[in-house]
Coordinates of N, CA and C in Angstrom, one line a residue:
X1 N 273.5 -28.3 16.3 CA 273.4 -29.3 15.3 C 272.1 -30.1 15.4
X2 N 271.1 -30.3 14.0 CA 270.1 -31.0 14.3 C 270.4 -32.2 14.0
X3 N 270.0 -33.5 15.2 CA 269.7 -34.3 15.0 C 268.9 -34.9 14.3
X4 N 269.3 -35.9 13.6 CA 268.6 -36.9 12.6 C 267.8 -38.0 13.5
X5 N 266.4 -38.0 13.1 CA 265.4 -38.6 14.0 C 265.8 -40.4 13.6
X6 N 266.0 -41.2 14.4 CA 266.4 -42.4 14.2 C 264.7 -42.9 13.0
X7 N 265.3 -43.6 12.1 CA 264.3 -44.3 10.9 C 263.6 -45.8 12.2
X8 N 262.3 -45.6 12.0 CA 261.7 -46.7 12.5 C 262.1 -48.0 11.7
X9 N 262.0 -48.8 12.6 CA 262.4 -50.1 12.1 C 261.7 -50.4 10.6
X10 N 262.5 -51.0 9.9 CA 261.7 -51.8 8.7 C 261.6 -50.4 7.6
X11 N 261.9 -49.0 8.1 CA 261.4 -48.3 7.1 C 261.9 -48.0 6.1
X12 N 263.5 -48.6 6.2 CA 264.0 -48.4 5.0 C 263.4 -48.7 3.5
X13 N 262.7 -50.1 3.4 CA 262.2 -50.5 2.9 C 260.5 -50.1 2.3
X14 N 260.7 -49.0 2.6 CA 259.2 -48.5 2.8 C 258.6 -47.7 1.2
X15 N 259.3 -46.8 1.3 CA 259.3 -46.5 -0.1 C 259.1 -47.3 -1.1
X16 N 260.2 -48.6 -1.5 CA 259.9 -49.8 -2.5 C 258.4 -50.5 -2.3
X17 N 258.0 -50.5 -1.0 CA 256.6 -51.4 -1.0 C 255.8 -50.2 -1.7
X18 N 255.4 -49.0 -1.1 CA 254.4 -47.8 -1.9 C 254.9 -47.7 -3.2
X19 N 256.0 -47.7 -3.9 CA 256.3 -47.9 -5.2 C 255.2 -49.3 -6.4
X20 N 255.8 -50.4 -5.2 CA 255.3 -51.6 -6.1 C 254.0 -51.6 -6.3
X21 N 253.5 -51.2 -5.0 CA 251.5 -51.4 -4.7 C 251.2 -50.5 -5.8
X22 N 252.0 -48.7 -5.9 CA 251.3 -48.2 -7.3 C 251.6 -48.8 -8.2
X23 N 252.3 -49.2 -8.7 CA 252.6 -49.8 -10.0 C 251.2 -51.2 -10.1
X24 N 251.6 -51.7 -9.1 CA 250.6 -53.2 -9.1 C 249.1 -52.6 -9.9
X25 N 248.8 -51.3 -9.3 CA 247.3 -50.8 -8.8 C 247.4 -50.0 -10.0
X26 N 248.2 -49.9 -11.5 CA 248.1 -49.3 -12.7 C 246.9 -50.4 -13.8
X27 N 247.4 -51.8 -13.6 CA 246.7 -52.6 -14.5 C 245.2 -52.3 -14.8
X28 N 244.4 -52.5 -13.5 CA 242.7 -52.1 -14.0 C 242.7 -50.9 -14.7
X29 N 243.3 -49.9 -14.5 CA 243.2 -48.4 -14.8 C 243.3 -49.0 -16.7
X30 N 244.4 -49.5 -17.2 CA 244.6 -49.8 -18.7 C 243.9 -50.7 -18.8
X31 N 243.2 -51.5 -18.2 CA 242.4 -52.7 -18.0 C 241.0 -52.3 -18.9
X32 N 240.3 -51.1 -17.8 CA 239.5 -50.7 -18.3 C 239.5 -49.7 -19.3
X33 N 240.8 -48.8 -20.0 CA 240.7 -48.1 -20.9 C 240.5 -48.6 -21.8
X34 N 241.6 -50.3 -22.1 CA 241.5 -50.6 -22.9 C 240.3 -51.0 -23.4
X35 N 239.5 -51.7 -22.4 CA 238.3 -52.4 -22.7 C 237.0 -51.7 -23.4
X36 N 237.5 -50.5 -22.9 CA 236.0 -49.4 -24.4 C 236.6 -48.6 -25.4
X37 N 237.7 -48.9 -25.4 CA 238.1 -48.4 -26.4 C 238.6 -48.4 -28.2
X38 N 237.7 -50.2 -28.4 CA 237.6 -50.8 -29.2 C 236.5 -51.1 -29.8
X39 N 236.0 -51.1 -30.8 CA 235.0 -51.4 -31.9 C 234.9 -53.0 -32.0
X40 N 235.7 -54.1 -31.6 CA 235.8 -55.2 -31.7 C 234.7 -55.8 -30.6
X41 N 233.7 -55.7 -31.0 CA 232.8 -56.0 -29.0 C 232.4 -57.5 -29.3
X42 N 232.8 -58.2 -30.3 CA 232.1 -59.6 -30.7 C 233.3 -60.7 -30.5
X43 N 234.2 -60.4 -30.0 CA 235.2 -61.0 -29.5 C 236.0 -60.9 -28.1
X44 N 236.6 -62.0 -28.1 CA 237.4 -62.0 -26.6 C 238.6 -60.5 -27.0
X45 N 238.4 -59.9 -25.9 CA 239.4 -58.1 -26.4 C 241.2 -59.0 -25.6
X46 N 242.3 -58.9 -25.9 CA 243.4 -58.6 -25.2 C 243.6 -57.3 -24.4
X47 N 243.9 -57.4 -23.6 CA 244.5 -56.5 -22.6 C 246.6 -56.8 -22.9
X48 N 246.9 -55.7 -22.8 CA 248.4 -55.5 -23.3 C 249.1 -54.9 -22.3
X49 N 249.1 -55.5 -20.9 CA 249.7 -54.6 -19.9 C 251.2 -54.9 -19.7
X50 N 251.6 -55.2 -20.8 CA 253.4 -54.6 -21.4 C 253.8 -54.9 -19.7
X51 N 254.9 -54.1 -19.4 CA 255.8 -54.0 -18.6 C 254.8 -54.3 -17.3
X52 N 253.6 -53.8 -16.9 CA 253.2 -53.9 -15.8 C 253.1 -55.3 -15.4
X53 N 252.6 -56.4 -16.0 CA 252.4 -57.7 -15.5 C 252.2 -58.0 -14.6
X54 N 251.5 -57.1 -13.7 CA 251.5 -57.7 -12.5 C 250.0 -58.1 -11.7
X55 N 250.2 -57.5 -10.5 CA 249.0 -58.0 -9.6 C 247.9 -57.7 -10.1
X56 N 247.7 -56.0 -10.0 CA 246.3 -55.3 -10.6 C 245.7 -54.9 -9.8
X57 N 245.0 -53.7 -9.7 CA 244.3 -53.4 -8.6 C 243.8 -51.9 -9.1
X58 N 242.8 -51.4 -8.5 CA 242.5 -50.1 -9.1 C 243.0 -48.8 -8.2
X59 N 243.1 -48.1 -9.4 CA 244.0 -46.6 -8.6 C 243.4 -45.6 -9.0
X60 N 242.4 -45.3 -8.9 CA 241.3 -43.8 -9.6 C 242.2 -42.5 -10.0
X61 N 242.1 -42.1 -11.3 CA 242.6 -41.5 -11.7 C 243.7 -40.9 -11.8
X62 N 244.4 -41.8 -12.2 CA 246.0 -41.8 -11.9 C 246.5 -41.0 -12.9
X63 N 245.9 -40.9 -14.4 CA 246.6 -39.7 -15.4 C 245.6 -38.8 -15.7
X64 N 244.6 -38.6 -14.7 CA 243.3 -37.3 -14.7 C 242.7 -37.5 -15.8
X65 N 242.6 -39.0 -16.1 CA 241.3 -38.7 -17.4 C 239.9 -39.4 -16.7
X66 N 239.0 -38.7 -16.8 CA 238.1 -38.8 -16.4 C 237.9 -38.3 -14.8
X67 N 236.4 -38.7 -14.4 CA 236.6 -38.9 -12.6 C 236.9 -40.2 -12.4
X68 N 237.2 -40.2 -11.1 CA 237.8 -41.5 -10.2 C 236.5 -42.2 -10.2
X69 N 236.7 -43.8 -10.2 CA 235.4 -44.8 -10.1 C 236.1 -44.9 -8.5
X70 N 234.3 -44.9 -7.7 CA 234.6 -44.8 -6.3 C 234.5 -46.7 -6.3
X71 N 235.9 -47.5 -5.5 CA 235.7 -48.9 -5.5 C 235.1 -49.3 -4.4
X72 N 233.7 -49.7 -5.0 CA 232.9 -50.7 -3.6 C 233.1 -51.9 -3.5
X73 N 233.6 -52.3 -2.7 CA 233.9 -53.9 -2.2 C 232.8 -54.6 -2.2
X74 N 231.5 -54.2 -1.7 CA 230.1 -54.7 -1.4 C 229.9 -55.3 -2.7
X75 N 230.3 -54.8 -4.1 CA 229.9 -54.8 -5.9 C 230.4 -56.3 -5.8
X76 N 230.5 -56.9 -4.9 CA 231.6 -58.1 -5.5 C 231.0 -59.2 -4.2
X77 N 230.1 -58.8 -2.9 CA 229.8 -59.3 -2.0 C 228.8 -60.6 -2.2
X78 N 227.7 -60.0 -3.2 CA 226.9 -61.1 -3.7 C 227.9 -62.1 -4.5
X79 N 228.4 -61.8 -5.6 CA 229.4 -62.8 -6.3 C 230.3 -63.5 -5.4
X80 N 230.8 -63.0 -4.2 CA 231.6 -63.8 -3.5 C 231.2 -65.0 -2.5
X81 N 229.9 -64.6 -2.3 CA 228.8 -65.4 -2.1 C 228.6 -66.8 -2.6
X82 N 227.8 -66.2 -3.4 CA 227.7 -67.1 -4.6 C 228.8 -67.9 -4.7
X83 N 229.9 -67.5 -4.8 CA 231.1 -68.5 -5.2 C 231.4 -69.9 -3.6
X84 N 231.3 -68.9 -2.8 CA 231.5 -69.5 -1.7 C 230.6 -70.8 -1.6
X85 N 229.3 -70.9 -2.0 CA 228.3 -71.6 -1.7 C 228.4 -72.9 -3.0
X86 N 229.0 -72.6 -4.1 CA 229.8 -73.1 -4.8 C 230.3 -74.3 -4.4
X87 N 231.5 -73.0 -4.0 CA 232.9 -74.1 -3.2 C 232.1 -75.0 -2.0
X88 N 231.6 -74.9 -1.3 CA 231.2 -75.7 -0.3 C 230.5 -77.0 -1.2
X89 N 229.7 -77.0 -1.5 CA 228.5 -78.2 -2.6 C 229.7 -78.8 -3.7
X90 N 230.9 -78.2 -3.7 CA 231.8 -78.8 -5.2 C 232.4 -79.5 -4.3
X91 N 232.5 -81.0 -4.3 CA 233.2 -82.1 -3.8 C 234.1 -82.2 -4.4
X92 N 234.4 -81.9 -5.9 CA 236.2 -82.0 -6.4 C 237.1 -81.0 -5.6
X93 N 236.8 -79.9 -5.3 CA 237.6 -78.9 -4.5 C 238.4 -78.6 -5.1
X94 N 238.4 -78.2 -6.6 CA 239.6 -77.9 -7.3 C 239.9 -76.0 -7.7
X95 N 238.2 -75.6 -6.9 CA 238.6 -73.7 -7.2 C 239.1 -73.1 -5.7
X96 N 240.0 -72.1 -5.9 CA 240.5 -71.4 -4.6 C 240.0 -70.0 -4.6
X97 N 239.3 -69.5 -3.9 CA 239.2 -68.4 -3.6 C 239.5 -67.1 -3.0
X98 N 239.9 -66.1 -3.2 CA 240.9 -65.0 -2.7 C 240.4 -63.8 -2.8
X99 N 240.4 -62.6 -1.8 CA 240.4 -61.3 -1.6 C 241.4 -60.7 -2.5
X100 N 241.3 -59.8 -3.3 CA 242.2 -59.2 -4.2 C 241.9 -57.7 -3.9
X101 N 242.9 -56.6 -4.5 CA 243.4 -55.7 -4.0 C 241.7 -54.7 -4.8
X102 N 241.4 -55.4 -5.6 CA 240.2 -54.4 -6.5 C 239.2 -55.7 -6.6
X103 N 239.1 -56.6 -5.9 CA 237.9 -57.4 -6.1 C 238.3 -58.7 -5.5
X104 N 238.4 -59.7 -6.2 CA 238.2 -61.2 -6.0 C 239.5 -62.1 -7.2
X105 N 240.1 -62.9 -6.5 CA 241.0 -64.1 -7.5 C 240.3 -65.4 -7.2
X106 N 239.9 -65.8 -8.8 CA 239.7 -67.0 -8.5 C 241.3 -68.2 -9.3
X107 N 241.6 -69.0 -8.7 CA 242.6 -69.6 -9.1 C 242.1 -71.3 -9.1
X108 N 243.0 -72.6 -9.8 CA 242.2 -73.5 -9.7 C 243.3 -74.7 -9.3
X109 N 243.3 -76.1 -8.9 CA 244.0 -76.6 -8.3 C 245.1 -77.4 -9.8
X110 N 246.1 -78.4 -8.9 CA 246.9 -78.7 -9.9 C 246.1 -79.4 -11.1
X111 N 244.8 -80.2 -10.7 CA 244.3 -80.8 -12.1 C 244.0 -80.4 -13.3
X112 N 243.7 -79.5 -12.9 CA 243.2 -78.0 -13.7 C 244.2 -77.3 -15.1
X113 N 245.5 -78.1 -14.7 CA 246.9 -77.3 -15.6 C 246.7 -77.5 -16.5
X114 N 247.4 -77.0 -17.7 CA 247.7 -77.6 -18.9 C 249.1 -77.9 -19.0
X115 N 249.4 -79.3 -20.1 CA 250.2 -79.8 -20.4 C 251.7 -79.0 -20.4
X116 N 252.7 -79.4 -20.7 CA 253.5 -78.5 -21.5 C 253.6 -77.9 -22.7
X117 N 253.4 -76.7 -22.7 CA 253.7 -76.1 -24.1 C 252.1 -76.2 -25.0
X118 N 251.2 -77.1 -24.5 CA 250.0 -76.5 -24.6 C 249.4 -75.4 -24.6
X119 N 248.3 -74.7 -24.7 CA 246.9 -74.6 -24.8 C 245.4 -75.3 -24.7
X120 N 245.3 -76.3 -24.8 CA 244.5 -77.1 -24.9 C 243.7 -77.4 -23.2
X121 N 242.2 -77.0 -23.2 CA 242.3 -76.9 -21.7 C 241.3 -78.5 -21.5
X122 N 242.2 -79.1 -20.2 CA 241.6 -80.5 -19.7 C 240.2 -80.7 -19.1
X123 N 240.4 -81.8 -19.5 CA 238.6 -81.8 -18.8 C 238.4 -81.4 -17.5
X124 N 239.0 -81.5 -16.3 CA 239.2 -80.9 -14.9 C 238.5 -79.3 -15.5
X125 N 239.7 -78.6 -16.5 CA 239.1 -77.2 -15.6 C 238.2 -76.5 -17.0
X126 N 238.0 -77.6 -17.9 CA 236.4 -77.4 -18.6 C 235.5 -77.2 -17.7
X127 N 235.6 -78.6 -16.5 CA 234.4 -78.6 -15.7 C 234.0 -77.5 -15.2
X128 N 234.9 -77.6 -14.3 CA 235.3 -75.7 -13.5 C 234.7 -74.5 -14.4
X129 N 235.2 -74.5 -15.4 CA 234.7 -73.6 -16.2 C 233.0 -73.1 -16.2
X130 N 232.8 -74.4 -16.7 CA 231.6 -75.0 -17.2 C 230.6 -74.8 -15.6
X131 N 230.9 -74.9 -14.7 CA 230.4 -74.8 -13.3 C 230.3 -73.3 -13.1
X132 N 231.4 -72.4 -13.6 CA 231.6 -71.1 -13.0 C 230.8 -69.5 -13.8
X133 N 230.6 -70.7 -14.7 CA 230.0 -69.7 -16.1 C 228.8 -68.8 -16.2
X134 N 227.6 -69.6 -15.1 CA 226.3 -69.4 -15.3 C 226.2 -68.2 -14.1
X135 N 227.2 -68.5 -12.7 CA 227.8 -68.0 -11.8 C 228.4 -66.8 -12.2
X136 N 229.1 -66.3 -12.5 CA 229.5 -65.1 -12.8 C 228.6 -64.3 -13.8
X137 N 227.6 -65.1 -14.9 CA 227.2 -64.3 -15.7 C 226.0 -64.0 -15.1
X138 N 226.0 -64.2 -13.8 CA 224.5 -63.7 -12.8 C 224.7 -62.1 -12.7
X139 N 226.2 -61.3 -12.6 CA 226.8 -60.4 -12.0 C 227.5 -59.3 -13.1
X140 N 227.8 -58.2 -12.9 CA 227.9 -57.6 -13.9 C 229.5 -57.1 -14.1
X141 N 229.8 -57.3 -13.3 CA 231.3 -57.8 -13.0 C 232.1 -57.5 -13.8
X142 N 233.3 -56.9 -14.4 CA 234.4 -57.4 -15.1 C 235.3 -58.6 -14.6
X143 N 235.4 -59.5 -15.8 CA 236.4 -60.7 -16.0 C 237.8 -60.8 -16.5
X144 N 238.3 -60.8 -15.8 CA 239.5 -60.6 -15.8 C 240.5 -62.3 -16.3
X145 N 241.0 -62.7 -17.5 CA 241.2 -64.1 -17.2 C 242.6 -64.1 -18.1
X146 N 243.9 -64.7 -17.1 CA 244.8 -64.3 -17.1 C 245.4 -66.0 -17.5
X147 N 246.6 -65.6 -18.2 CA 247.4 -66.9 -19.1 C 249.1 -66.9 -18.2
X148 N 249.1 -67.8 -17.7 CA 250.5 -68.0 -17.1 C 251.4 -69.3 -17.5
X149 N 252.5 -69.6 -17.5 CA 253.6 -70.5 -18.3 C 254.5 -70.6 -17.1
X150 N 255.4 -72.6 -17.1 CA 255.6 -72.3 -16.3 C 257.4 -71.5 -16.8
X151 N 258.4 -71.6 -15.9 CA 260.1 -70.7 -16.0 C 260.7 -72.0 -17.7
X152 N 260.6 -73.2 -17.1 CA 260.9 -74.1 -18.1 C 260.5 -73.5 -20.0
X153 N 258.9 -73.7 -19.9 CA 258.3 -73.2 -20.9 C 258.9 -71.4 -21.5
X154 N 259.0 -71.1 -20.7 CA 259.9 -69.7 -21.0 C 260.7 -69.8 -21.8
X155 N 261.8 -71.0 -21.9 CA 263.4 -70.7 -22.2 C 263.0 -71.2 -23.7
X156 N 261.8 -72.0 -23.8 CA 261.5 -72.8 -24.8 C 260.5 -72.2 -25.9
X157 N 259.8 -71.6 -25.3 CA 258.3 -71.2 -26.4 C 258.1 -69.4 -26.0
X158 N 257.3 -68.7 -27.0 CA 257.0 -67.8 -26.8 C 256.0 -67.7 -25.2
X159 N 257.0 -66.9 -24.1 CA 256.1 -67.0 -22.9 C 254.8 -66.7 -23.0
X160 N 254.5 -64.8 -23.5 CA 253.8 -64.3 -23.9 C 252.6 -64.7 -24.1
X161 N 253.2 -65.3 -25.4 CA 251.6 -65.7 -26.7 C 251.3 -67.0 -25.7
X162 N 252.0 -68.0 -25.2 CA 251.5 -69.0 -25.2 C 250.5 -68.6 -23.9
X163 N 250.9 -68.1 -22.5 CA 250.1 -67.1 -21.5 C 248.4 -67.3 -22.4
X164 N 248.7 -66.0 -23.3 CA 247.8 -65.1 -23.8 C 246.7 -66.4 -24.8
X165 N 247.0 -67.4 -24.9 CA 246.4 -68.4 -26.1 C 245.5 -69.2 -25.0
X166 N 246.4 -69.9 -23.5 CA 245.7 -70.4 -22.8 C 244.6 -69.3 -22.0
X167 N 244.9 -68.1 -22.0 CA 243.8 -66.9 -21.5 C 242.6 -66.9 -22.5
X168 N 243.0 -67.2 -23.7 CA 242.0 -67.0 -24.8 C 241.2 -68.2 -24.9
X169 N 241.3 -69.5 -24.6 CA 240.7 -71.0 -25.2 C 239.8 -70.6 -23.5
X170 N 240.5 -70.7 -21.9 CA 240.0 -70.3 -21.6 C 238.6 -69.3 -21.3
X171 N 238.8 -68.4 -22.1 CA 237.5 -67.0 -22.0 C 236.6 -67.7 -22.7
X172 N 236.9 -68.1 -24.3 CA 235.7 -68.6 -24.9 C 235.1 -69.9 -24.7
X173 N 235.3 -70.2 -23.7 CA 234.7 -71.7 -23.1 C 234.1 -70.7 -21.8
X174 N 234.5 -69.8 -21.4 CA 234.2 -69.0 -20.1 C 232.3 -68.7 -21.0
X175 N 232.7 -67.6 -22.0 CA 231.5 -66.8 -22.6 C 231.0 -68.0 -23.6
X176 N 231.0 -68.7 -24.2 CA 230.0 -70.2 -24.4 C 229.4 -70.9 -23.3
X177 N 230.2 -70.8 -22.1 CA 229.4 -72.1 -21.3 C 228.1 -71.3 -20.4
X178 N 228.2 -69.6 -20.6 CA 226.8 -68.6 -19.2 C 226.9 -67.6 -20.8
X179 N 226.3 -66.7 -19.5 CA 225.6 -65.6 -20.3 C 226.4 -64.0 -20.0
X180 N 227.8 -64.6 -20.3 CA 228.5 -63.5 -19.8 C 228.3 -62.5 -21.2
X181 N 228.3 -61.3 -21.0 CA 228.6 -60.5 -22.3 C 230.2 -60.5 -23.3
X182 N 230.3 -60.4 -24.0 CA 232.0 -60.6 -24.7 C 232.5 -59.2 -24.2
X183 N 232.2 -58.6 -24.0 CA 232.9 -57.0 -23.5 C 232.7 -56.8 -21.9
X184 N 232.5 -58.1 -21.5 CA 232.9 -58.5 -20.0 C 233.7 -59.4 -19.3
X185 N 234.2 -60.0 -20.5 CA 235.4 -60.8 -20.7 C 236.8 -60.4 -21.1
X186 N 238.0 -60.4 -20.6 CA 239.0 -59.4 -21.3 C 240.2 -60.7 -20.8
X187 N 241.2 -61.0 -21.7 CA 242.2 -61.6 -21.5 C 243.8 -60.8 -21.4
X188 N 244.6 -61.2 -20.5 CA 245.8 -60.9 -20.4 C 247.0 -62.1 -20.5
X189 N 248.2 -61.7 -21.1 CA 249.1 -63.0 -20.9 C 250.1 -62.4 -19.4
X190 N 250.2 -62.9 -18.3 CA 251.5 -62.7 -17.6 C 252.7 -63.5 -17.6
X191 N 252.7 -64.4 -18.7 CA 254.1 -65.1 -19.2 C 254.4 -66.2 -17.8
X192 N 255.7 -66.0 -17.3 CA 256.7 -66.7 -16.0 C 256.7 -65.6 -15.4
X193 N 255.9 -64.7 -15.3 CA 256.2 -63.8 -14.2 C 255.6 -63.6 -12.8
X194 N 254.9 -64.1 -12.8 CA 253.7 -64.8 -11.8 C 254.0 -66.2 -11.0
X195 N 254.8 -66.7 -10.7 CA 254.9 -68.3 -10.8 C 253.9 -68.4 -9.2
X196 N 253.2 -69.5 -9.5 CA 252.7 -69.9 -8.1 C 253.3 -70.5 -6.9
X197 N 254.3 -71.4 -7.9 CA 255.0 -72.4 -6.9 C 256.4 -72.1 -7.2
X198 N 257.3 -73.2 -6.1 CA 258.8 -73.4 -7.0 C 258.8 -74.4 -7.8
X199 N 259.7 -74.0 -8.8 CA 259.7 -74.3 -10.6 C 260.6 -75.8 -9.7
X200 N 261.3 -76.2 -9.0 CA 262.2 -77.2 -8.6 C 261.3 -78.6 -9.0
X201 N 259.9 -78.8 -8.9 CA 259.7 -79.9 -8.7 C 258.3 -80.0 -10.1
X202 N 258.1 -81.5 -10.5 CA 257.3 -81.5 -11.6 C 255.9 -80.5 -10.9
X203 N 255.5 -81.1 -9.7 CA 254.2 -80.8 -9.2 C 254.2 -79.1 -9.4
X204 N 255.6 -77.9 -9.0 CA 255.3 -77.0 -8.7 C 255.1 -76.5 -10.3
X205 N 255.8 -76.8 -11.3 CA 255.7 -76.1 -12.7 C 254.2 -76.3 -13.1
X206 N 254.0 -77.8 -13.2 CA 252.1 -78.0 -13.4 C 251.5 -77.0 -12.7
X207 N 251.8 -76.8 -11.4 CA 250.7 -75.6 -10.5 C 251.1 -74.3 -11.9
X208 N 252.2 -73.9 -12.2 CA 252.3 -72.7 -12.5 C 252.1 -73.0 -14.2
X209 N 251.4 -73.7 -14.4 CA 250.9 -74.0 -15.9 C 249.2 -73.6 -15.5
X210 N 249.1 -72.6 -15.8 CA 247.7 -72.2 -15.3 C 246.7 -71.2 -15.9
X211 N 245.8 -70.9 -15.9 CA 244.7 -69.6 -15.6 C 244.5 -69.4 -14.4
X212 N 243.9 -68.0 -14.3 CA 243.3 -67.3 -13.0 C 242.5 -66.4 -13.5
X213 N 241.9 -65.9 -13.0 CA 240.2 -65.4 -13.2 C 240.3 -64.0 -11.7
X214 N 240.2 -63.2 -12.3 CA 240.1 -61.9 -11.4 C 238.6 -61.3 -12.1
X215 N 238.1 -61.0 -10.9 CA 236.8 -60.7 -10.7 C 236.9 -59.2 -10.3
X216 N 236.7 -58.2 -11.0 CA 236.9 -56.6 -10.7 C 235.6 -56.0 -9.8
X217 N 235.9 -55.5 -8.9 CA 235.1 -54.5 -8.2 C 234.4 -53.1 -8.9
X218 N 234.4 -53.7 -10.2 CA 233.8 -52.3 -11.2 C 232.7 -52.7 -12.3
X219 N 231.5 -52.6 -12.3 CA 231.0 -53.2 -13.5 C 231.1 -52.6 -15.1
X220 N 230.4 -53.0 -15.9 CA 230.7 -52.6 -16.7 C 230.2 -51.4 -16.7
X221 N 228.9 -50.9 -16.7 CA 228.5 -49.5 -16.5 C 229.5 -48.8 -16.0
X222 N 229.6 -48.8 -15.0 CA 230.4 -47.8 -14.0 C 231.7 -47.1 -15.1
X223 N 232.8 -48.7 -15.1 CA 233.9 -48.0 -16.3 C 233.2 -48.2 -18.1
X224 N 232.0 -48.1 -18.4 CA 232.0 -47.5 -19.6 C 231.7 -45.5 -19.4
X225 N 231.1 -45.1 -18.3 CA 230.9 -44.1 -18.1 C 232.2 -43.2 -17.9
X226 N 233.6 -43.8 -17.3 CA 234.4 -43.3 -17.0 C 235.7 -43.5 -17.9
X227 N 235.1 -44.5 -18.9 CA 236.2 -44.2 -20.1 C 235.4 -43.4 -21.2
X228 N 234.3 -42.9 -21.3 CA 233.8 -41.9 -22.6 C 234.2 -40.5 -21.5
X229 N 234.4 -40.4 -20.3 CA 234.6 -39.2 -19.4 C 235.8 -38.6 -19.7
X230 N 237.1 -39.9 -19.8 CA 238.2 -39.6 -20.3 C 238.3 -39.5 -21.8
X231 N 237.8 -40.1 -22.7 CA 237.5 -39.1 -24.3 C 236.9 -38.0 -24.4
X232 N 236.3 -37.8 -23.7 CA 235.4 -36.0 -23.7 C 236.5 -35.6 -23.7
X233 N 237.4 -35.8 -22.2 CA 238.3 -34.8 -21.4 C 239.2 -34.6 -22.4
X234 N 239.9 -35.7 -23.2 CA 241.1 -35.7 -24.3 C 240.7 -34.4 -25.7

């Protein structure tokens, strides 16, 4: 009779984590399809990542269109730089800086929120904005600038649109205030799906009344080359 090798601890669980990480790691891949695949280049583009909502991260050639963009971490080392040197000289301290799975999160403190059931962005993360703008348009980067609501606002307003509205007032205060290009700017809504904090307290829903700003480890060259690779291939 063969023995069944005892399961190492924790592994049951193992499969659902490799599950989630691919899924997470689908978003840039539609991120970037979507992003050349529109004639609209004089405006902020939506990104429509439907069911995925999630983290993001890049997964090279996951449906064989095109070749794989090889991800260099380094593409992001000057910009993280730069940010860093930022954050040190900014005495409000209101941006947070983060390693992400395909680049860089930039996220911003509670001042920064918007109201309830707004759009309308405060003078706090104008500033921010307005500071971050000249900075990123040094780099050739994809921008990634994402709309969140907090569980409350859910039950009450379109999660979605409203996400997707504060991603939008956001970007074009982003591409007005530097010299970012408009087809390096791309907005997504993640609704209440994302929450930062617990919803329990006023302070935590303000935190999750937000934007976030992901900074991709791909520029634009790189994935314009590898979304006309995947139209050839089609």
């Amino acid at each position: 009779m063969v023995k069944k090798a005892p399961e190492p601890e924790g592994g049951g669980e193992g499969w659902l984590v490799s599950y989630c990480d691919m899924i997470s790691l689908l978003v840039t891949f539609f991120l970037m399809m979507m992003t050349f695949s529109t004639s609209n280049s004089g405006d902020v583009k939506t990104v429509g990542v439907g069911l995925l909502k999630g983290r993001g991260g890049v997964f090279p050639n996951l449906t064989g269109y095109g070749p794989p963009i090889d991800i260099d971490r380094s593409m992001v080392a000057g910009l993280s730089k730069d940010l860093d040197q930022h954050r040190s000289e900014d005495s409000a301290g209101r941006m947070v800086l983060d390693a992400a799975l395909d680049g860089l999160a930039i996220e911003f403190g509670s001042e920064c929120s918007f109201s309830p059931g707004s759009f309308d962005l405060n003078d706090a993360l104008k500033s921010e904005i307005a500071k971050l703008a000249p900075i990123l348009g040094k780099h050739d980067q994809l921008i990634l600038v994402e709309g969140h609501v907090d569980a409350k606002e859910a039950e009450t307003h379109d999660a979605e649109r409203l996400g997707l509205e504060r991603a939008r007032a956001a970007a074009s205060m982003l591409l007005d205030a530097g010299s970012l290009a408009a087809d390096q700017v791309q907005i997504a809504s993640l609704g209440a799906n994302k929450l930062r904090a617990a919803e329990g307290t006023a302070l935590g829903r303000k935190l999750n009344r937000r934007v976030g700003l992901r900074v991709l480890a791909v520029t634009r060259t790189n994935a314009v080359g590898w979304a006309g690779a995947g139209e050839k291939k089609r």
